[in-house]
């Protein structure tokens, strides 16, 4: 018998987070069937499958946090000696974030929490060198998820957005 081949990518290849959720739901349905073997450890198998999607989300969040931290440090201390590495790190982190991002992540990430975490980390990093985080930054993310992973996202664009917010805080959320 010939093997059936398809050139279409699977959901696993397109969106591993959605794939993990789909597979976990299917495994739950199988695990609930009394006619199947009880020798399988359904709960732990399901947890392992779900962890695949969760680890993708956490890796994406970590990469994006690094990018935002460097944007915030650049905004807050533009004359610091380390701005060139910050710019390079933003480019590298953005490229990685773009590759990792899938549509199903949008609803599963606390974007405002990620922004607040980036502000906290940036403030701590800056304090080590006697610098301070720019005053007046919003508590909610000034960037949409789509903007953060857009092909045309750049440090300069992000700085302009943040400068606009700092100059006109009432025009933004």
Short mmCIF file of C-alpha atoms in Angstrom, two decimals:
data_model
loop_
_atom_site.label_atom_id
_atom_site.label_comp_id
_atom_site.label_asym_id
_atom_site.label_seq_id
_atom_site.Cartn_x
_atom_site.Cartn_y
_atom_site.Cartn_z
CA UNK A 1 0.00 0.00 0.00
CA UNK A 2 1.37 3.42 -0.94
CA UNK A 3 1.91 5.99 1.77
CA UNK A 4 -0.39 8.99 1.51
CA UNK A 5 1.61 12.17 1.30
CA UNK A 6 0.48 15.73 1.55
CA UNK A 7 2.36 18.91 0.85
CA UNK A 8 0.14 20.86 3.23
CA UNK A 9 1.75 21.73 6.54
CA UNK A 10 0.03 20.29 9.58
CA UNK A 11 -1.42 22.39 12.37
CA UNK A 12 1.63 21.35 14.38
CA UNK A 13 3.85 23.09 11.83
CA UNK A 14 1.65 26.18 11.53
CA UNK A 15 0.60 26.76 15.15
CA UNK A 16 1.94 24.37 17.77
CA UNK A 17 -0.02 26.14 20.52
CA UNK A 18 -3.35 25.49 18.77
CA UNK A 19 -2.17 21.96 17.93
CA UNK A 20 -1.37 21.22 21.58
CA UNK A 21 -4.80 22.43 22.69
CA UNK A 22 -6.52 20.38 19.98
CA UNK A 23 -4.55 17.25 20.87
CA UNK A 24 -5.17 17.69 24.61
CA UNK A 25 -8.92 17.99 23.98
CA UNK A 26 -8.86 14.82 21.84
CA UNK A 27 -6.89 12.97 24.52
CA UNK A 28 -9.36 14.10 27.21
CA UNK A 29 -12.21 12.69 25.12
CA UNK A 30 -10.35 9.40 24.70
CA UNK A 31 -9.44 9.27 28.38
CA UNK A 32 -13.10 9.66 29.33
CA UNK A 33 -14.12 6.58 27.35
CA UNK A 34 -14.64 3.61 29.67
CA UNK A 35 -14.01 1.10 26.85
CA UNK A 36 -10.34 2.14 26.50
CA UNK A 37 -7.42 0.88 28.51
CA UNK A 38 -6.89 2.33 31.95
CA UNK A 39 -3.18 1.54 31.75
CA UNK A 40 -2.47 4.88 30.11
CA UNK A 41 -1.79 7.79 32.45
CA UNK A 42 -4.19 10.15 30.66
CA UNK A 43 -3.79 13.10 33.01
CA UNK A 44 -0.01 13.22 32.70
CA UNK A 45 -0.05 12.54 28.95
CA UNK A 46 -2.47 15.44 28.49
CA UNK A 47 -0.35 17.67 30.72
CA UNK A 48 2.75 16.87 28.66
CA UNK A 49 0.99 17.70 25.39
CA UNK A 50 -0.32 20.97 26.85
CA UNK A 51 3.18 21.84 28.05
CA UNK A 52 4.36 21.87 24.43
CA UNK A 53 2.07 24.82 23.69
CA UNK A 54 2.78 26.52 26.99
CA UNK A 55 6.54 26.33 26.47
CA UNK A 56 6.14 27.98 23.05
CA UNK A 57 4.17 30.81 24.64
CA UNK A 58 6.74 31.27 27.43
CA UNK A 59 9.63 31.28 24.94
CA UNK A 60 7.85 33.90 22.84
CA UNK A 61 7.10 36.03 25.92
CA UNK A 62 10.73 35.86 27.03
CA UNK A 63 11.99 36.96 23.64
CA UNK A 64 9.48 39.80 23.43
CA UNK A 65 10.27 40.90 27.00
CA UNK A 66 13.97 41.19 26.09
CA UNK A 67 13.05 43.30 23.07
CA UNK A 68 10.79 45.62 25.09
CA UNK A 69 13.36 45.96 27.89
CA UNK A 70 15.94 47.17 25.39
CA UNK A 71 13.48 49.57 23.76
CA UNK A 72 12.71 51.03 27.20
CA UNK A 73 16.37 51.30 28.14
CA UNK A 74 17.18 53.03 24.85
CA UNK A 75 14.29 55.46 25.37
CA UNK A 76 15.35 56.17 28.95
CA UNK A 77 19.13 56.38 28.51
CA UNK A 78 19.85 57.15 24.84
CA UNK A 79 23.37 58.39 25.57
CA UNK A 80 24.43 55.28 27.49
CA UNK A 81 27.51 53.52 26.13
CA UNK A 82 25.61 50.28 25.61
CA UNK A 83 22.99 51.56 23.15
CA UNK A 84 24.56 49.82 20.15
CA UNK A 85 24.21 46.37 21.70
CA UNK A 86 20.66 47.31 22.76
CA UNK A 87 19.77 48.16 19.15
CA UNK A 88 21.30 44.88 17.94
CA UNK A 89 19.44 42.93 20.64
CA UNK A 90 16.15 44.56 19.61
CA UNK A 91 16.67 43.50 15.99
CA UNK A 92 17.62 39.94 16.99
CA UNK A 93 14.79 39.59 19.52
CA UNK A 94 12.26 40.95 17.07
CA UNK A 95 13.33 38.49 14.38
CA UNK A 96 13.01 35.60 16.82
CA UNK A 97 9.65 36.84 18.15
CA UNK A 98 8.29 37.12 14.61
CA UNK A 99 9.26 33.51 13.90
CA UNK A 100 7.77 32.23 17.17
CA UNK A 101 4.48 34.13 17.10
CA UNK A 102 1.30 32.31 16.11
CA UNK A 103 -2.21 33.71 15.95
CA UNK A 104 -3.42 31.47 18.76
CA UNK A 105 -0.99 33.18 21.17
CA UNK A 106 -2.80 36.51 20.94
CA UNK A 107 -5.56 35.56 23.38
CA UNK A 108 -3.28 33.55 25.66
CA UNK A 109 -0.77 36.27 26.54
CA UNK A 110 -1.21 39.02 29.10
CA UNK A 111 0.20 41.78 26.89
CA UNK A 112 -0.18 44.48 29.54
CA UNK A 113 1.48 42.26 32.13
CA UNK A 114 4.33 41.58 29.72
CA UNK A 115 4.74 45.35 29.22
CA UNK A 116 4.74 45.98 32.99
CA UNK A 117 7.34 43.22 33.47
CA UNK A 118 9.52 44.80 30.78
CA UNK A 119 9.27 48.16 32.55
CA UNK A 120 10.27 46.58 35.87
CA UNK A 121 13.26 44.78 34.35
CA UNK A 122 14.37 47.85 32.40
CA UNK A 123 14.14 50.03 35.52
CA UNK A 124 16.28 47.54 37.43
CA UNK A 125 18.87 47.31 34.67
CA UNK A 126 19.06 51.09 34.36
CA UNK A 127 19.37 51.57 38.12
CA UNK A 128 22.56 49.51 38.15
CA UNK A 129 24.18 52.26 36.06
CA UNK A 130 22.54 55.17 37.84
CA UNK A 131 19.92 55.77 35.15
CA UNK A 132 16.15 55.84 35.54
CA UNK A 133 13.25 54.65 33.48
CA UNK A 134 11.50 57.42 31.54
CA UNK A 135 8.71 58.99 33.58
CA UNK A 136 5.13 58.84 32.36
CA UNK A 137 5.16 55.48 30.58
CA UNK A 138 1.71 53.89 30.49
CA UNK A 139 0.75 50.90 32.60
CA UNK A 140 -0.89 49.25 29.60
CA UNK A 141 1.06 48.20 26.54
CA UNK A 142 1.27 51.02 24.00
CA UNK A 143 1.77 48.45 21.24
CA UNK A 144 -0.68 45.94 19.82
CA UNK A 145 0.51 42.35 19.42
CA UNK A 146 0.39 42.81 15.65
CA UNK A 147 2.60 45.90 15.86
CA UNK A 148 5.16 44.08 18.00
CA UNK A 149 5.59 41.26 15.50
CA UNK A 150 5.10 43.31 12.32
CA UNK A 151 7.82 43.02 9.73
CA UNK A 152 8.32 46.79 9.79
CA UNK A 153 8.70 47.12 13.58
CA UNK A 154 11.89 49.05 14.36
CA UNK A 155 13.44 50.68 17.38
CA UNK A 156 13.00 54.10 15.77
CA UNK A 157 9.29 53.48 15.17
CA UNK A 158 8.83 52.29 18.77
CA UNK A 159 10.69 55.33 20.12
CA UNK A 160 8.46 57.67 18.11
CA UNK A 161 5.35 55.92 19.46
CA UNK A 162 6.60 56.18 23.04
CA UNK A 163 7.70 59.82 22.63
CA UNK A 164 4.22 60.65 21.35
CA UNK A 165 2.66 58.98 24.39
CA UNK A 166 4.98 60.80 26.79
CA UNK A 167 4.15 64.14 25.15
CA UNK A 168 0.39 63.50 24.97
CA UNK A 169 -0.50 61.04 27.76
CA UNK A 170 -4.24 61.79 27.57
CA UNK A 171 -4.44 60.69 23.92
CA UNK A 172 -3.50 57.09 24.79
CA UNK A 173 -4.86 54.39 27.05
#
